[in-house]
Amino acid sequence: MITVKFGRTSRQFEVVKSPIPHILVDSNKELHGWWNGIEPDGNRECTAEKLLINPYNGCSHNCLFCYSHALAGYFRLFREKGVVAVFKDFDKKVAKQLEGLRVASCGYLSPVTDPFQPINERYELSEKIIKEFVDRNIPVQFTTKGRISDTTLKLIKKQEHSFGEVSILTLDEDKRKKLMAGGASTDELARNIERLANEAKFAVCRIDPIIPYVTDGEEELEELVRRVVDAGAKHIITSCMDIPRVLKNELYEELEKRFRIPKREFERLYTEVISGRFHANIEYRRKLFGLMREICDRNKVKMSICMEFESLDGKRVRGLNKEFMSSNNCEGVNVPIYVRKGDGKRFEPVQRCDGNCLKCHFSDKEPVCGISDLRKAGAWKLRDYRRWSKGIKPSKTNLF
Ligand code: SF4
Ligand code: SF4
């Protein structure tokens, strides 16, 4: 048995040893949108709405820099004991939640854990959840540093706007192994992109994060972009490693040990604190993103940056995407919001919506979706989707 603490309360679980130590958790957690809205502090860069889904907490790919190591609850359980939390039957809960909606955005597996980490081979929650979206004709996307399952490819092929993101840190396999305990090999990751492209699905490569002094060399980045574009990637998303305050010293020490980069180099570079996380100084980041834009332009692939901000006064921030992105949406693909007007299960895309709610926020025009909240580019919960759903009358809308 193992005890997991949540603030002042705690729960006990039996640890299942195989295939890796994990616990089975009954939970009623809900689908939700981004954690921050654009108002009041400018703290949102994500252009499109998403329904975020984490069927697992803790990720045995165990990247050295993973920000989920700083999170509490089940994430701490993984960090301290190497035990992954599996949200039992989460696909059924997701199905029930989708059942109650008439408005849905693209599902996203997973913002804080890898959907194709090894434990998924046993429970296949990622595939089951993807199926719930695809069966309703709601788009779904995933990001992985593991191997995309064949079932997943077959499923997303059936849904027009569904797509995949493959995260590759470096082409240097030795470096990759020093940066993460698990995950697919560099060759397997490039194969993921080919397999998506072969199925005519939009393939994004995340070079995310770039690690200063470790993976930030121009030649190395150019070679990586060239390789993934050859494999079929249509878009690049990038960022610079940031560091939660509580992980800072440990991370510097590990980077020094594994890559022989003196800790003081990181201390000199990581001088900016935004929302409790240390960031490389803005001059370094601007130079890095400018370089990535040049490389992507040379290789004729669109790019954007993920969650990169410049600190203004105090709490307020300004997103850097406007300066560097060459695409309309962060993911390089326009995924409209979907609505369900019939009595059946099937959702349909809203015509003329390009899925960029952040752009609608800064526009004077009424959004074509007719849901004025969405142009607020807020931090939405399931209850907001339920509220909007009440405004979509069966068969009476001209949204599509
Ligand atoms: S694959 Fe993603 S979620 Fe998993 S440890 Fe690495 S950064 Fe974290
Ligand atoms: S019309 Fe604009 S605000 Fe409405 S869903 Fe589409 S992008 Fe978002």
mmCIF file with all atom_site columns, C-alpha atoms and ligand atoms in Angstrom, residues 44 47-49 103 329 335-338 350-361 365-377, ligand 2:
data_model
loop_
_atom_site.group_PDB
_atom_site.id
_atom_site.type_symbol
_atom_site.label_atom_id
_atom_site.label_alt_id
_atom_site.label_comp_id
_atom_site.label_asym_id
_atom_site.label_entity_id
_atom_site.label_seq_id
_atom_site.pdbx_PDB_ins_code
_atom_site.Cartn_x
_atom_site.Cartn_y
_atom_site.Cartn_z
_atom_site.occupancy
_atom_site.B_iso_or_equiv
_atom_site.pdbx_formal_charge
_atom_site.auth_seq_id
_atom_site.auth_comp_id
_atom_site.auth_asym_id
_atom_site.auth_atom_id
_atom_site.pdbx_PDB_model_num
ATOM   1  C  CA  . ARG A 1 44  ? -2.196  32.881 -22.983 1.00 0.00 ? 44  ARG A CA  1
ATOM   2  C  CA  . THR A 1 47  ? -4.545  30.302 -30.286 1.00 0.00 ? 47  THR A CA  1
ATOM   3  C  CA  . ALA A 1 48  ? -7.090  27.447 -30.353 1.00 0.00 ? 48  ALA A CA  1
ATOM   4  C  CA  . GLU A 1 49  ? -9.380  26.022 -27.703 1.00 0.00 ? 49  GLU A CA  1
ATOM   5  C  CA  . VAL A 1 103 ? -20.103 22.340 -28.497 1.00 0.00 ? 103 VAL A CA  1
ATOM   6  C  CA  . ASN A 1 329 ? -2.611  28.662 -35.432 1.00 0.00 ? 329 ASN A CA  1
ATOM   7  C  CA  . VAL A 1 335 ? -9.089  23.133 -36.535 1.00 0.00 ? 335 VAL A CA  1
ATOM   8  C  CA  . PRO A 1 336 ? -12.552 24.698 -36.237 1.00 0.00 ? 336 PRO A CA  1
ATOM   9  C  CA  . ILE A 1 337 ? -14.828 24.397 -33.244 1.00 0.00 ? 337 ILE A CA  1
ATOM   10 C  CA  . TYR A 1 338 ? -17.381 21.605 -33.656 1.00 0.00 ? 338 TYR A CA  1
ATOM   11 C  CA  . VAL A 1 350 ? -18.492 25.296 -37.788 1.00 0.00 ? 350 VAL A CA  1
ATOM   12 C  CA  . GLN A 1 351 ? -17.995 26.688 -41.288 1.00 0.00 ? 351 GLN A CA  1
ATOM   13 C  CA  . ARG A 1 352 ? -15.573 29.622 -41.711 1.00 0.00 ? 352 ARG A CA  1
ATOM   14 C  CA  . CYS A 1 353 ? -14.176 29.160 -38.177 1.00 0.00 ? 353 CYS A CA  1
ATOM   15 C  CA  . ASP A 1 354 ? -10.386 28.819 -38.398 1.00 0.00 ? 354 ASP A CA  1
ATOM   16 C  CA  . GLY A 1 355 ? -10.084 27.799 -34.746 1.00 0.00 ? 355 GLY A CA  1
ATOM   17 C  CA  . ASN A 1 356 ? -8.000  30.849 -33.788 1.00 0.00 ? 356 ASN A CA  1
ATOM   18 C  CA  . CYS A 1 357 ? -9.965  32.222 -30.824 1.00 0.00 ? 357 CYS A CA  1
ATOM   19 C  CA  . LEU A 1 358 ? -7.065  34.454 -29.835 1.00 0.00 ? 358 LEU A CA  1
ATOM   20 C  CA  . LYS A 1 359 ? -7.312  36.196 -33.224 1.00 0.00 ? 359 LYS A CA  1
ATOM   21 C  CA  . CYS A 1 360 ? -11.088 36.605 -32.738 1.00 0.00 ? 360 CYS A CA  1
ATOM   22 C  CA  . HIS A 1 361 ? -10.295 38.155 -29.344 1.00 0.00 ? 361 HIS A CA  1
ATOM   23 C  CA  . LYS A 1 365 ? -15.956 41.273 -35.885 1.00 0.00 ? 365 LYS A CA  1
ATOM   24 C  CA  . GLU A 1 366 ? -18.536 39.003 -34.284 1.00 0.00 ? 366 GLU A CA  1
ATOM   25 C  CA  . PRO A 1 367 ? -17.198 35.434 -34.222 1.00 0.00 ? 367 PRO A CA  1
ATOM   26 C  CA  . VAL A 1 368 ? -18.849 33.150 -36.772 1.00 0.00 ? 368 VAL A CA  1
ATOM   27 C  CA  . CYS A 1 369 ? -19.367 30.500 -34.080 1.00 0.00 ? 369 CYS A CA  1
ATOM   28 C  CA  . GLY A 1 370 ? -21.934 32.801 -32.456 1.00 0.00 ? 370 GLY A CA  1
ATOM   29 C  CA  . ILE A 1 371 ? -20.510 32.013 -28.981 1.00 0.00 ? 371 ILE A CA  1
ATOM   30 C  CA  . SER A 1 372 ? -19.260 35.361 -27.776 1.00 0.00 ? 372 SER A CA  1
ATOM   31 C  CA  . ASP A 1 373 ? -17.493 33.821 -24.753 1.00 0.00 ? 373 ASP A CA  1
ATOM   32 C  CA  . LEU A 1 374 ? -15.103 31.928 -27.006 1.00 0.00 ? 374 LEU A CA  1
ATOM   33 C  CA  . ARG A 1 375 ? -13.569 35.119 -28.331 1.00 0.00 ? 375 ARG A CA  1
ATOM   34 C  CA  . LYS A 1 376 ? -12.587 35.991 -24.759 1.00 0.00 ? 376 LYS A CA  1
ATOM   35 C  CA  . ALA A 1 377 ? -9.859  33.306 -25.130 1.00 0.00 ? 377 ALA A CA  1
HETATM 36 S  S1  . SF4 B 2 .   ? -15.280 31.741 -34.577 1.00 0.00 ? 2   SF4 B S1  1
HETATM 37 FE FE1 . SF4 B 2 .   ? -13.516 32.574 -33.498 1.00 0.00 ? 2   SF4 B FE1 1
HETATM 38 S  S2  . SF4 B 2 .   ? -14.122 32.632 -31.328 1.00 0.00 ? 2   SF4 B S2  1
HETATM 39 FE FE2 . SF4 B 2 .   ? -15.536 31.247 -32.399 1.00 0.00 ? 2   SF4 B FE2 1
HETATM 40 S  S3  . SF4 B 2 .   ? -14.621 29.207 -32.155 1.00 0.00 ? 2   SF4 B S3  1
HETATM 41 FE FE3 . SF4 B 2 .   ? -13.971 29.989 -34.149 1.00 0.00 ? 2   SF4 B FE3 1
HETATM 42 S  S4  . SF4 B 2 .   ? -12.001 30.955 -33.692 1.00 0.00 ? 2   SF4 B S4  1
HETATM 43 FE FE4 . SF4 B 2 .   ? -13.029 30.697 -31.719 1.00 0.00 ? 2   SF4 B FE4 1
#
